[in-house]
C-alpha positions as YAML, in Angstrom:
chain: A
units: angstrom
residues:
- id: 1
  name: ALA
  ca: [12.85, -135.48, -41.98]
- id: 2
  name: PHE
  ca: [10.90, -134.71, -38.76]
- id: 3
  name: ALA
  ca: [9.76, -131.22, -37.68]
- id: 4
  name: TRP
  ca: [7.27, -129.86, -35.14]
- id: 5
  name: ILE
  ca: [5.66, -126.44, -34.65]
- id: 6
  name: GLY
  ca: [3.78, -125.46, -31.47]
- id: 7
  name: THR
  ca: [1.03, -122.82, -31.48]
- id: 8
  name: GLY
  ca: [-0.76, -120.58, -29.03]
- id: 9
  name: SER
  ca: [-3.09, -117.58, -28.88]
- id: 10
  name: GLY
  ca: [-5.99, -119.59, -30.23]
- id: 11
  name: LEU
  ca: [-8.75, -121.92, -29.25]
- id: 12
  name: ALA
  ca: [-6.26, -124.78, -28.73]
- id: 13
  name: ALA
  ca: [-2.57, -125.39, -28.02]
- id: 14
  name: ARG
  ca: [-1.62, -127.37, -31.12]
- id: 15
  name: ILE
  ca: [1.38, -129.19, -32.52]
- id: 16
  name: TYR
  ca: [1.91, -129.36, -36.27]
- id: 17
  name: ARG
  ca: [4.05, -132.37, -37.22]
- id: 18
  name: THR
  ca: [5.76, -133.51, -40.41]
- id: 19
  name: VAL
  ca: [7.70, -136.70, -41.01]
- id: 20
  name: ASN
  ca: [8.63, -135.90, -44.62]
- id: 21
  name: ARG
  ca: [10.39, -132.53, -44.49]
- id: 22
  name: GLY
  ca: [7.19, -130.52, -44.77]
- id: 23
  name: ALA
  ca: [5.58, -132.24, -47.76]
- id: 24
  name: THR
  ca: [2.58, -133.05, -45.55]
- id: 25
  name: TRP
  ca: [1.57, -132.02, -42.05]
- id: 26
  name: THR
  ca: [-0.71, -133.40, -39.34]
- id: 27
  name: VAL
  ca: [-2.07, -131.42, -36.41]
- id: 28
  name: VAL
  ca: [-2.96, -132.52, -32.89]
- id: 29
  name: GLU
  ca: [-4.25, -130.65, -29.85]
- id: 30
  name: THR
  ca: [-2.28, -130.81, -26.60]
- id: 31
  name: PRO
  ca: [-3.42, -130.41, -22.97]
- id: 32
  name: VAL
  ca: [-1.19, -127.32, -22.47]
- id: 33
  name: PHE
  ca: [-3.21, -124.39, -21.05]
- id: 34
  name: HIS
  ca: [-4.79, -122.33, -23.84]
- id: 35
  name: SER
  ca: [-7.89, -120.57, -22.45]
- id: 36
  name: ALA
  ca: [-6.44, -117.03, -22.42]
- id: 37
  name: PRO
  ca: [-5.54, -114.92, -25.49]
- id: 38
  name: SER
  ca: [-1.84, -114.93, -24.54]
- id: 39
  name: SER
  ca: [-1.54, -118.64, -23.83]
- id: 40
  name: GLY
  ca: [-0.50, -121.85, -25.56]
- id: 41
  name: ILE
  ca: [2.79, -123.46, -26.51]
- id: 42
  name: ALA
  ca: [5.92, -121.31, -26.39]
- id: 43
  name: THR
  ca: [8.65, -123.97, -26.63]
- id: 44
  name: LEU
  ca: [9.27, -127.48, -27.94]
- id: 45
  name: ALA
  ca: [12.19, -129.81, -27.26]
- id: 46
  name: PHE
  ca: [12.79, -133.30, -28.66]
- id: 47
  name: ARG
  ca: [15.50, -135.69, -27.48]
- id: 48
  name: ASP
  ca: [14.93, -137.97, -30.48]
- id: 49
  name: SER
  ca: [12.25, -138.49, -33.15]
- id: 50
  name: VAL
  ca: [9.70, -139.97, -30.71]
- id: 51
  name: ASN
  ca: [10.31, -138.38, -27.27]
- id: 52
  name: GLY
  ca: [9.38, -134.74, -26.95]
- id: 53
  name: PHE
  ca: [8.36, -131.96, -24.60]
- id: 54
  name: ALA
  ca: [6.00, -129.00, -25.11]
- id: 55
  name: ALA
  ca: [5.60, -126.11, -22.69]
- id: 56
  name: GLY
  ca: [4.07, -122.69, -22.45]
- id: 57
  name: GLY
  ca: [1.13, -121.51, -20.41]
- id: 58
  name: ASN
  ca: [-0.32, -118.04, -19.96]
- id: 59
  name: ILE
  ca: [2.34, -115.48, -20.90]
- id: 60
  name: GLY
  ca: [-0.07, -112.69, -19.94]
- id: 61
  name: ASP
  ca: [-0.29, -113.80, -16.28]
- id: 62
  name: PRO
  ca: [3.15, -114.24, -14.67]
- id: 63
  name: ASN
  ca: [1.58, -115.40, -11.39]
- id: 64
  name: SER
  ca: [-0.61, -118.16, -12.85]
- id: 65
  name: HIS
  ca: [-0.12, -121.83, -12.09]
- id: 66
  name: THR
  ca: [-1.52, -123.72, -15.07]
- id: 67
  name: ASP
  ca: [-1.02, -127.08, -16.76]
- id: 68
  name: ASN
  ca: [1.84, -125.78, -18.85]
- id: 69
  name: VAL
  ca: [3.97, -128.83, -19.76]
- id: 70
  name: ALA
  ca: [3.22, -131.97, -21.81]
- id: 71
  name: VAL
  ca: [5.25, -134.88, -23.16]
- id: 72
  name: THR
  ca: [4.99, -137.28, -26.07]
- id: 73
  name: THR
  ca: [6.51, -140.74, -26.53]
- id: 74
  name: ASP
  ca: [5.12, -141.38, -30.02]
- id: 75
  name: GLY
  ca: [6.71, -138.63, -32.09]
- id: 76
  name: GLY
  ca: [4.04, -136.05, -31.34]
- id: 77
  name: ARG
  ca: [0.95, -138.03, -32.32]
- id: 78
  name: THR
  ca: [-0.39, -137.79, -28.75]
- id: 79
  name: TRP
  ca: [0.50, -135.64, -25.74]
- id: 80
  name: ARG
  ca: [-0.11, -136.03, -21.99]
- id: 81
  name: LEU
  ca: [0.40, -133.60, -19.13]
- id: 82
  name: ALA
  ca: [3.69, -133.82, -17.26]
- id: 83
  name: GLY
  ca: [4.58, -132.44, -13.83]
- id: 84
  name: ARG
  ca: [4.12, -128.71, -13.38]
- id: 85
  name: PRO
  ca: [7.30, -126.75, -12.55]
- id: 86
  name: SER
  ca: [7.11, -124.92, -9.21]
- id: 87
  name: MET
  ca: [7.69, -121.46, -10.69]
- id: 88
  name: SER
  ca: [4.58, -119.54, -11.73]
- id: 89
  name: GLY
  ca: [3.78, -118.19, -15.17]
- id: 90
  name: ALA
  ca: [4.56, -119.51, -18.60]
- id: 91
  name: ILE
  ca: [7.62, -121.49, -19.68]
- id: 92
  name: TYR
  ca: [9.51, -119.59, -22.40]
- id: 93
  name: GLY
  ca: [12.31, -122.01, -23.32]
- id: 94
  name: SER
  ca: [13.25, -125.68, -22.91]
- id: 95
  name: ALA
  ca: [16.03, -128.06, -23.86]
- id: 96
  name: TYR
  ca: [17.01, -131.67, -23.28]
- id: 97
  name: VAL
  ca: [20.52, -132.31, -21.96]
- id: 98
  name: PRO
  ca: [22.26, -134.48, -24.58]
- id: 99
  name: GLY
  ca: [23.86, -137.66, -23.27]
- id: 100
  name: ALA
  ca: [22.26, -137.50, -19.82]
- id: 101
  name: PRO
  ca: [21.72, -140.94, -18.21]
- id: 102
  name: THR
  ca: [18.01, -140.14, -17.71]
- id: 103
  name: PRO
  ca: [15.75, -137.86, -19.81]
- id: 104
  name: THR
  ca: [16.93, -134.52, -18.40]
- id: 105
  name: LEU
  ca: [15.28, -131.19, -19.23]
- id: 106
  name: VAL
  ca: [15.94, -127.57, -18.35]
- id: 107
  name: VAL
  ca: [13.13, -125.00, -18.63]
- id: 108
  name: VAL
  ca: [13.38, -121.22, -18.31]
- id: 109
  name: SER
  ca: [10.95, -118.36, -17.76]
- id: 110
  name: PRO
  ca: [10.84, -114.83, -16.40]
- id: 111
  name: LYS
  ca: [10.58, -116.51, -12.97]
- id: 112
  name: GLY
  ca: [13.79, -118.55, -13.28]
- id: 113
  name: ALA
  ca: [15.06, -121.94, -14.41]
- id: 114
  name: GLU
  ca: [14.22, -125.48, -13.33]
- id: 115
  name: LEU
  ca: [15.66, -128.94, -13.97]
- id: 116
  name: SER
  ca: [13.95, -132.31, -14.37]
- id: 117
  name: THR
  ca: [15.89, -135.59, -14.47]
- id: 118
  name: ASP
  ca: [12.78, -137.71, -15.06]
- id: 119
  name: ASN
  ca: [11.39, -136.34, -18.34]
- id: 120
  name: GLY
  ca: [9.32, -133.60, -16.74]
- id: 121
  name: THR
  ca: [7.67, -135.53, -13.92]
- id: 122
  name: THR
  ca: [9.36, -133.60, -11.07]
- id: 123
  name: TRP
  ca: [11.31, -130.33, -11.05]
- id: 124
  name: THR
  ca: [14.14, -128.71, -9.07]
- id: 125
  name: SER
  ca: [14.85, -124.96, -9.04]
- id: 126
  name: LEU
  ca: [18.18, -123.90, -10.59]
- id: 127
  name: GLU
  ca: [17.84, -120.13, -10.61]
- id: 128
  name: THR
  ca: [15.32, -117.39, -9.79]
- id: 129
  name: ARG
  ca: [16.49, -114.68, -12.21]
- id: 130
  name: ALA
  ca: [14.58, -114.22, -15.49]
- id: 131
  name: TYR
  ca: [15.59, -116.13, -18.61]
- id: 132
  name: TRP
  ca: [14.15, -116.27, -22.11]
- id: 133
  name: SER
  ca: [15.86, -119.26, -23.72]
- id: 134
  name: VAL
  ca: [18.11, -122.27, -23.06]
- id: 135
  name: ALA
  ca: [20.16, -124.58, -25.30]
- id: 136
  name: PHE
  ca: [22.80, -127.29, -24.93]
- id: 137
  name: ALA
  ca: [25.81, -128.29, -27.01]
- id: 138
  name: ALA
  ca: [26.42, -131.96, -27.75]
- id: 139
  name: ASN
  ca: [29.00, -132.09, -24.92]
- id: 140
  name: GLY
  ca: [26.33, -131.21, -22.31]
- id: 141
  name: THR
  ca: [27.35, -127.59, -21.76]
- id: 142
  name: GLY
  ca: [24.30, -125.33, -21.69]
- id: 143
  name: TRP
  ca: [23.59, -121.64, -21.96]
- id: 144
  name: MET
  ca: [20.64, -119.67, -20.62]
- id: 145
  name: VAL
  ca: [20.01, -116.13, -21.90]
- id: 146
  name: GLY
  ca: [17.97, -113.45, -20.21]
- id: 147
  name: PRO
  ca: [17.24, -109.73, -19.92]
- id: 148
  name: GLY
  ca: [20.01, -107.14, -20.09]
- id: 149
  name: GLY
  ca: [22.26, -109.41, -22.15]
- id: 150
  name: ARG
  ca: [22.67, -111.93, -19.33]
- id: 151
  name: ILE
  ca: [24.24, -115.21, -20.45]
- id: 152
  name: THR
  ca: [24.64, -118.00, -17.91]
- id: 153
  name: LYS
  ca: [26.64, -121.16, -18.54]
- id: 154
  name: ILE
  ca: [25.25, -124.36, -17.00]
- id: 155
  name: THR
  ca: [26.73, -127.82, -16.80]
- id: 156
  name: VAL
  ca: [24.54, -130.77, -15.89]
- id: 157
  name: ARG
  ca: [26.35, -133.92, -14.79]
- id: 158
  name: ARG
  ca: [26.00, -136.66, -17.36]
...
């Protein structure tokens, strides 16, 4: 019943939200960096219908350090900035680790991968090679994919 779409490359980094399978939509602006033509939201992850994560930044500037991550605790009605990962540039992919004892996220970018075990407040580097996307199976096994067909398996203790 719930769905979210993040946008970029505009005057605002927005989230479109539906609670009725697309019959109606609401839109809200987020604090994710959006002042450059190649900036905004690139990835969304939700651990349930109310707790979510949005990330992106300036894809056109791989060395930028911008406010590029935000979280919601009300299903996407409002968003607040979370802790900035240490790697520069935009975040390309994100995923919650299912079944983790604390809200655990993995984010990836051309600058590497980072892990947060406190819902995006603080971050720890996992890898410095480039990645485009990350996803987890229900059992907690994750996969990061990157350039040249690279596929990396990750397991986060749960």
